[in-house]
PDB file of C-alpha atoms in Angstrom:
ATOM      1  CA  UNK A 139     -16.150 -14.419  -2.549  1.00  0.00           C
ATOM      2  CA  UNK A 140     -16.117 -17.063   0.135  1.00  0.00           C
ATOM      3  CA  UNK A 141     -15.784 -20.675  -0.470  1.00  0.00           C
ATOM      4  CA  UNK A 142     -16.410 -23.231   2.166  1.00  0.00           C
ATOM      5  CA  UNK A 143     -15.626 -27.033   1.943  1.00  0.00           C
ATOM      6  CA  UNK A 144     -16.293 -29.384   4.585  1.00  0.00           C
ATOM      7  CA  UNK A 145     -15.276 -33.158   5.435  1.00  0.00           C
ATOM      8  CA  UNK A 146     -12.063 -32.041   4.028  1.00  0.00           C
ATOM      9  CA  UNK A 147      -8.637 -33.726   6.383  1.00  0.00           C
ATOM     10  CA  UNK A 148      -6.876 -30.588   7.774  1.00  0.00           C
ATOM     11  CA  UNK A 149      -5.445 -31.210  10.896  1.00  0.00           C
ATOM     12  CA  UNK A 150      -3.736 -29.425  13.959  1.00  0.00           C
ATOM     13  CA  UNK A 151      -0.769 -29.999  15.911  1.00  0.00           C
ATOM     14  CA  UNK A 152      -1.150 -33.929  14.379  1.00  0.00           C
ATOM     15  CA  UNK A 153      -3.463 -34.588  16.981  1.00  0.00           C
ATOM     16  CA  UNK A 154      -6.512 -34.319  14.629  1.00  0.00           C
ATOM     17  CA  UNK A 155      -7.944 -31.361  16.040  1.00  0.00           C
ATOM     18  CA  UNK A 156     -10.237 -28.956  13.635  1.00  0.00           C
ATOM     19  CA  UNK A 157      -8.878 -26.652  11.622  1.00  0.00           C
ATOM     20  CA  UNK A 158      -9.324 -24.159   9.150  1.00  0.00           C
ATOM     21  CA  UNK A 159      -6.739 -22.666   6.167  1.00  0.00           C
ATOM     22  CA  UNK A 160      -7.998 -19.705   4.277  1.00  0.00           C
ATOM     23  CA  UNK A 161      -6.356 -17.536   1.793  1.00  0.00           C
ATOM     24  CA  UNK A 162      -7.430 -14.073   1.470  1.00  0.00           C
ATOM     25  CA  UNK A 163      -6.465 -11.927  -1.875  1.00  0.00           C
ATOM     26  CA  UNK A 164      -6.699  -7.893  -2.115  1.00  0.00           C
ATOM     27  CA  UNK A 165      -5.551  -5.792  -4.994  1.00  0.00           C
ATOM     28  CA  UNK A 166      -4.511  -3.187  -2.973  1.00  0.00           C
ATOM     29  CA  UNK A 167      -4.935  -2.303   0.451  1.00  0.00           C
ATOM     30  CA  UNK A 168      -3.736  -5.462   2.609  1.00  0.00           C
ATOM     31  CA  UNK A 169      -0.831  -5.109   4.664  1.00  0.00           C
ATOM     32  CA  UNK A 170       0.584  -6.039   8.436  1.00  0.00           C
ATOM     33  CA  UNK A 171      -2.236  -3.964   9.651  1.00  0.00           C
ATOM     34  CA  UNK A 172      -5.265  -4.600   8.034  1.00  0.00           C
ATOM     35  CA  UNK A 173      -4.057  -8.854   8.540  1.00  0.00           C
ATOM     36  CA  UNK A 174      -4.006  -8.497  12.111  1.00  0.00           C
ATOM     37  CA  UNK A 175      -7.224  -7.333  12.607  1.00  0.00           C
ATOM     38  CA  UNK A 176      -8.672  -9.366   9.400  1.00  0.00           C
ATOM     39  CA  UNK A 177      -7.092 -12.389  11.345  1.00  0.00           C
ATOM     40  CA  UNK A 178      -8.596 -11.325  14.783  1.00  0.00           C
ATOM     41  CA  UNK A 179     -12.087 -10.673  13.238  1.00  0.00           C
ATOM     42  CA  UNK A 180     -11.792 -14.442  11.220  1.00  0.00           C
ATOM     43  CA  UNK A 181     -10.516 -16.147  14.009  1.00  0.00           C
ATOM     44  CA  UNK A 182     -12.879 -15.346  16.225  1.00  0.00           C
ATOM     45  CA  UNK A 183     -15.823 -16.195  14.394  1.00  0.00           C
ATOM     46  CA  UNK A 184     -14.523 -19.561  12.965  1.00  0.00           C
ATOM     47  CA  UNK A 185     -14.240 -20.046  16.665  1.00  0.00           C
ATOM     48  CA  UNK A 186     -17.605 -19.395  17.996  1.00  0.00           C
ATOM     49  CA  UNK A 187     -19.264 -20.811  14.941  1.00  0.00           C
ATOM     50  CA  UNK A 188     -17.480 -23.587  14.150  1.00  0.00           C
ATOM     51  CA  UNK A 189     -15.801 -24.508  17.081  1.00  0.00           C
ATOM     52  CA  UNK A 190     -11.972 -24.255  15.710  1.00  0.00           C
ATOM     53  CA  UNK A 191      -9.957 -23.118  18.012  1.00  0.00           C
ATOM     54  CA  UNK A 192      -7.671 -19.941  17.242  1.00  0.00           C
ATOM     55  CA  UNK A 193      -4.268 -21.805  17.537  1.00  0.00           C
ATOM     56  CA  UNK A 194      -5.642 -24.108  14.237  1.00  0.00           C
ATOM     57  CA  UNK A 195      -6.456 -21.570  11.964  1.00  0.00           C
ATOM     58  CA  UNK A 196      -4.381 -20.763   9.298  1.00  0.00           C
ATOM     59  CA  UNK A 197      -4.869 -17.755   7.135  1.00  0.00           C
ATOM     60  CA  UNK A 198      -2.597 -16.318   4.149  1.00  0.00           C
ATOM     61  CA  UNK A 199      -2.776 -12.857   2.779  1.00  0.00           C
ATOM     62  CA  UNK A 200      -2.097 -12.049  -0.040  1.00  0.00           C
ATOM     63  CA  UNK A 201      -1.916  -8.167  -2.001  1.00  0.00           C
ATOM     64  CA  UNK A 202      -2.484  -8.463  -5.776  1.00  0.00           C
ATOM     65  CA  UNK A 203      -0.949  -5.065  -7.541  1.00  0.00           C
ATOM     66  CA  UNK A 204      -3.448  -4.231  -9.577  1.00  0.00           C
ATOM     67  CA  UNK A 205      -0.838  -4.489 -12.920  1.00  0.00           C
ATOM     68  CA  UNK A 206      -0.612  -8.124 -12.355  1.00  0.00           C
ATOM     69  CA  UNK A 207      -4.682  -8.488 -12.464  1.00  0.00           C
ATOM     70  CA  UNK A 208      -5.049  -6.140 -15.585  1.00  0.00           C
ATOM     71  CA  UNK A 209      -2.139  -8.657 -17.184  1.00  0.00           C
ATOM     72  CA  UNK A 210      -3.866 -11.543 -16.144  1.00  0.00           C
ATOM     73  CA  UNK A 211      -7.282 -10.344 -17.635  1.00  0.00           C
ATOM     74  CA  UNK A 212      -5.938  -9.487 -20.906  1.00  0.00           C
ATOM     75  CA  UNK A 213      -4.369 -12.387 -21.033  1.00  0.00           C
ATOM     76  CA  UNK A 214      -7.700 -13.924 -20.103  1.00  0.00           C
ATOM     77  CA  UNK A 215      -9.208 -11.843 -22.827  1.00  0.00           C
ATOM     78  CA  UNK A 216      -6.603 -13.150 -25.458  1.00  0.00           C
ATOM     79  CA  UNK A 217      -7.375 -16.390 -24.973  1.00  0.00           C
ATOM     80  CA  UNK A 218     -11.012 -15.998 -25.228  1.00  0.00           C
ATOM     81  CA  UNK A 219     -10.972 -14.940 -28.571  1.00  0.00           C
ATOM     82  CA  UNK A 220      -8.414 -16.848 -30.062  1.00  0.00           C
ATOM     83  CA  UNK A 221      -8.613 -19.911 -29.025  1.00  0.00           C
ATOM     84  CA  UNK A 222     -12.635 -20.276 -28.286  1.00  0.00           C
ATOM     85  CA  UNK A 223     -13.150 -18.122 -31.068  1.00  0.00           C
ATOM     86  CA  UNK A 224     -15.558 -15.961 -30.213  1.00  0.00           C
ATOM     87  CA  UNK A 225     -16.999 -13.185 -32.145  1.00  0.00           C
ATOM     88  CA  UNK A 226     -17.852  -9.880 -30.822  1.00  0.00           C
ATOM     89  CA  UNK A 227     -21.294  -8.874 -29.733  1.00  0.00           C
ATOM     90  CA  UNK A 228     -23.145  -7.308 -32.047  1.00  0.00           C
ATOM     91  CA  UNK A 229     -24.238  -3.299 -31.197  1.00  0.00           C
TER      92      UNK A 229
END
């Protein structure tokens, strides 16, 4: 999923250059590795399409275990159908 907003203030080096911050989330699979060349691959086209040059973009990674997403979907789940009570679907 990729979500762009525009006309938002993020600056550079406080001189009010363009920038970009983007936070990228993996269950599984991300590490030094795969960031450096997700960052090189990123970089590069933020800077031929939108102008924004390398040294202004800022990009976190993050790896999700996938425990932590199963918890947060049950969770998820939970809440669903106690608090919005909602019924099953029938068969």
């Amino acid at each position: 999923m990729v979500l762009l907003e525009d006309n938002v203030a993020v600056h550079c080096n406080g001189r009010g250059e363009r920038a970009a911050w983007g936070e990228l989330v993996s269950v599984g699979g991300l590490g030094p590795e795969q960031n450096a060349t997700l960052y090189l691959a990123i970089s590069e086209i933020l800077e031929e399409k939108l102008n924004i040059p390398k040294s202004c973009i800022y990009l976190r990674f993050e790896d999700v275990k996938v425990w932590v997403v199963h918890l947060i979907l049950c969770r998820w789940a939970i809440y669903l159908l106690l608090v919005c009570s909602l019924k099953p679907l029938p068969p």
